[in-house]
PDB file of C-alpha atoms in Angstrom:
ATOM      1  CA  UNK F   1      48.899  74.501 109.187  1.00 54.00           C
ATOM      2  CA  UNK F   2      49.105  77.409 106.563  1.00 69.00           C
ATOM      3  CA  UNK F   3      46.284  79.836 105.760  1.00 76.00           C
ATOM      4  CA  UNK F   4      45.294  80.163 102.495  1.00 87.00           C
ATOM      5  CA  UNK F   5      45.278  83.728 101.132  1.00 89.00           C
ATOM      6  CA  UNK F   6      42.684  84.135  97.962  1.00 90.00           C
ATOM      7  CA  UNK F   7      43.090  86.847  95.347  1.00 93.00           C
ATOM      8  CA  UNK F   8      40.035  89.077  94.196  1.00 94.00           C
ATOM      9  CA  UNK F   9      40.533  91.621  91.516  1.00 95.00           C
ATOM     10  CA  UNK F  10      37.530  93.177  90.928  1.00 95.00           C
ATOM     11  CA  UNK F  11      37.588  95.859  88.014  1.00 94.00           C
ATOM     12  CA  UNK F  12      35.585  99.003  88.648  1.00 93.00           C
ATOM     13  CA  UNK F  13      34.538 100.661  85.764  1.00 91.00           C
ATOM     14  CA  UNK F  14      31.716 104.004  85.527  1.00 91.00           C
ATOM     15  CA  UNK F  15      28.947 101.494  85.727  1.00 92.00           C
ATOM     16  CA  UNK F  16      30.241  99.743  88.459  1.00 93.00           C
ATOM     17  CA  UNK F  17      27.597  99.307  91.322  1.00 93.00           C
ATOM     18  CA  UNK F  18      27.666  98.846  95.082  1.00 92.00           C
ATOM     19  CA  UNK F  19      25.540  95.905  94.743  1.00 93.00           C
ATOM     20  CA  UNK F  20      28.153  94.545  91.960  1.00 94.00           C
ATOM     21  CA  UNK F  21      30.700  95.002  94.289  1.00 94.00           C
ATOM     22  CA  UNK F  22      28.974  93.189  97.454  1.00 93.00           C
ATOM     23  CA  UNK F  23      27.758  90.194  95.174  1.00 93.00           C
ATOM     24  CA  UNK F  24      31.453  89.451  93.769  1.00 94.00           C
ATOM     25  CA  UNK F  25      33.117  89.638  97.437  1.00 93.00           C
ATOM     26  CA  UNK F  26      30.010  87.812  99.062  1.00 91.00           C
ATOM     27  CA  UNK F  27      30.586  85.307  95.992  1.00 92.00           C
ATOM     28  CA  UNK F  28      34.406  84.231  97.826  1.00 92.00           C
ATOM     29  CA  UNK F  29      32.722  84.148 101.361  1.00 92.00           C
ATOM     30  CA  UNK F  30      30.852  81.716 103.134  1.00 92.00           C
ATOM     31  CA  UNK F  31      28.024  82.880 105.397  1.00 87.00           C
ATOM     32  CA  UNK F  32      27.708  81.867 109.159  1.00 85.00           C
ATOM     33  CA  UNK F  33      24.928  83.855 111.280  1.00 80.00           C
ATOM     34  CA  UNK F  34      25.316  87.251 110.685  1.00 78.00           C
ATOM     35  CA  UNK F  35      28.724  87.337 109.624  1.00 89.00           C
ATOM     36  CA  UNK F  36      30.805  86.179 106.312  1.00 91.00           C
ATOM     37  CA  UNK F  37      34.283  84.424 105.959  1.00 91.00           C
ATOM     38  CA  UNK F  38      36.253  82.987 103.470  1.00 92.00           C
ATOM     39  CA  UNK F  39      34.963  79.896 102.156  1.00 85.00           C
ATOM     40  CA  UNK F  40      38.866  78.622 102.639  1.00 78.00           C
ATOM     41  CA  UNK F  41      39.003  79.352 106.003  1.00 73.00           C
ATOM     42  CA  UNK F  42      41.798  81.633 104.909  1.00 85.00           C
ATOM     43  CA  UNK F  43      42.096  85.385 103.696  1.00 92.00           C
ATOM     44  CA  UNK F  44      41.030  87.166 100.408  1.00 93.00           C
ATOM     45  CA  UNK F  45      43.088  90.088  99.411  1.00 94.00           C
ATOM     46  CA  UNK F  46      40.486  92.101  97.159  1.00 94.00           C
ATOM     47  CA  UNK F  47      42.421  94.306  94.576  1.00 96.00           C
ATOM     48  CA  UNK F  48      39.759  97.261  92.940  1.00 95.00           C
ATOM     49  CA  UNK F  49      41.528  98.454  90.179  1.00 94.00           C
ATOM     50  CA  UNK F  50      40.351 101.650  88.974  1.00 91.00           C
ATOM     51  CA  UNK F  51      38.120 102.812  91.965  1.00 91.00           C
ATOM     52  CA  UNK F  52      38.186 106.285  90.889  1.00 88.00           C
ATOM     53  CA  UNK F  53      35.966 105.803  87.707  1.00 88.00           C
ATOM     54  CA  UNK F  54      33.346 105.235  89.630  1.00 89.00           C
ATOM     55  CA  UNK F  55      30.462 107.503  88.079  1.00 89.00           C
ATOM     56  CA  UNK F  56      28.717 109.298  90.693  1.00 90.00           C
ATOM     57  CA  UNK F  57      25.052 109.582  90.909  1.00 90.00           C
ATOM     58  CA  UNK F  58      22.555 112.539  90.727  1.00 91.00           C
ATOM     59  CA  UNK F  59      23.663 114.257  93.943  1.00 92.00           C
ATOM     60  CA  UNK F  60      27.416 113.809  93.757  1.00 89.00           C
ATOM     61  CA  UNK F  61      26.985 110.066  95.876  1.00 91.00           C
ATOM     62  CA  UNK F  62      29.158 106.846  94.921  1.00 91.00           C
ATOM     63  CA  UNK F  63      27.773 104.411  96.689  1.00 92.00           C
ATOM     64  CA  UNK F  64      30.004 101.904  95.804  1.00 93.00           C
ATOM     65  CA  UNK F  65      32.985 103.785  97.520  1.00 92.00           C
ATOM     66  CA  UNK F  66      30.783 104.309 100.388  1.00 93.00           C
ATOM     67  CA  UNK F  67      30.326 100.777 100.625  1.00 93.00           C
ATOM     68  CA  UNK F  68      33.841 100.020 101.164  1.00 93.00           C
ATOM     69  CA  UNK F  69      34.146 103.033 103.526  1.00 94.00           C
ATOM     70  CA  UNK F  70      31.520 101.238 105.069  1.00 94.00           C
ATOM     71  CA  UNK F  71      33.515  97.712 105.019  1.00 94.00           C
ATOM     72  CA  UNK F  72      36.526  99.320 106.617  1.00 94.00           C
ATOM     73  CA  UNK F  73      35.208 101.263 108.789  1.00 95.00           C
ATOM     74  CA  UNK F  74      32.699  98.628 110.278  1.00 95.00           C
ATOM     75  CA  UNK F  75      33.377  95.406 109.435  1.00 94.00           C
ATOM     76  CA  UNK F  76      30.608  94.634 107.468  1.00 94.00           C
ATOM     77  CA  UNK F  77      27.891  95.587 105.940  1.00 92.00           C
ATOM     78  CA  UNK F  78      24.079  95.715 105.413  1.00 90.00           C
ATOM     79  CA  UNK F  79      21.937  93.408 103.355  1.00 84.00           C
ATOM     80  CA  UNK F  80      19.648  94.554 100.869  1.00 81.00           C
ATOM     81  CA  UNK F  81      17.301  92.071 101.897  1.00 85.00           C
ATOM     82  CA  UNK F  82      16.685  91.598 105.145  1.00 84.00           C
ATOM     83  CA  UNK F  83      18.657  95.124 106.464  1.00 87.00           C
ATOM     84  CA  UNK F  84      20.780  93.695 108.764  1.00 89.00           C
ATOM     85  CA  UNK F  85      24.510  94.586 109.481  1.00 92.00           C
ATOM     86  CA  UNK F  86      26.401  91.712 108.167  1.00 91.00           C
ATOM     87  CA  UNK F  87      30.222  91.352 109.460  1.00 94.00           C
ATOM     88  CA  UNK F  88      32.908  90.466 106.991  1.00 94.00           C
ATOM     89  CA  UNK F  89      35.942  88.879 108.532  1.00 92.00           C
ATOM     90  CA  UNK F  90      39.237  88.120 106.468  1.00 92.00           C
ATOM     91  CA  UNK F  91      39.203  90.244 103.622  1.00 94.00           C
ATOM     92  CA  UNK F  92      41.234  92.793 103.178  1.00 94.00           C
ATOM     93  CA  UNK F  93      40.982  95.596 100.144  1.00 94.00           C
ATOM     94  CA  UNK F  94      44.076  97.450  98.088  1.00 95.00           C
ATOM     95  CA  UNK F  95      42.409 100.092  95.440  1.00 94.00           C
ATOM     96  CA  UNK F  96      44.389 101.773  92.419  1.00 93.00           C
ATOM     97  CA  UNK F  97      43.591 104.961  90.691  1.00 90.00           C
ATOM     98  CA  UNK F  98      43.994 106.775  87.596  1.00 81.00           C
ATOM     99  CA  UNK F  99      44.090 110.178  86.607  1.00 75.00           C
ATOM    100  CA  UNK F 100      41.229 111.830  87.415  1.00 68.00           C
ATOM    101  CA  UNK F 101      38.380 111.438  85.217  1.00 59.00           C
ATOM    102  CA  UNK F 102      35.936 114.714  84.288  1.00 64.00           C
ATOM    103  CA  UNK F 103      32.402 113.776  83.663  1.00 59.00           C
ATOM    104  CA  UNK F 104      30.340 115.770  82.021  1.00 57.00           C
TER     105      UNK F 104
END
């Protein structure tokens, strides 16, 4: 019996938001408990293309970066909502980069 694997190619762009970002990979999972997996009962492999145009807030934060630090790192994440750590099983990120962007 063959697992599926699902691609994702999510396109970060200077408005891009960590809540964009949670809604589009939460929109390929299905949700069990406290923890997510792929509706498939497969893999997603999530390409970010551009993840360095991210705009950074007011005090030099990009919380959508941090939330895939946090994804990697942890296994999951927290929801919004409720505030409770939420572990993601079966996905698994590749990012791309430009040149550096300046912002002004």
């Amino acid at each position: 019996l063959k697992k599926l694997i699902l691609p994702l190619l999510i396109t970060c762009t200077p408005s891009t938001t960590s809540r964009d970002i949670q809604q589009i990979v939460e929109s390929m999972l299905d949700r069990k408990g406290n923890s997510w997996m792929p509706i498939t009962a497969g893999k997603i492999v999530t390409l970010l293309d551009n993840v360095n145009v991210i705009r950074p807030e007011i005090y030099g934060a990009q919380p959508a970066i941090e939330l895939l630090r946090q994804l990697l790192d942890h296994g999951g994440w927290y929801d919004p909502h409720s505030r409770k750590f939420n572990q993601v099983t079966g996905v698994n990120l590749v990012a791309t980069m430009n040149l550096p962007h300046r912002y002004p």
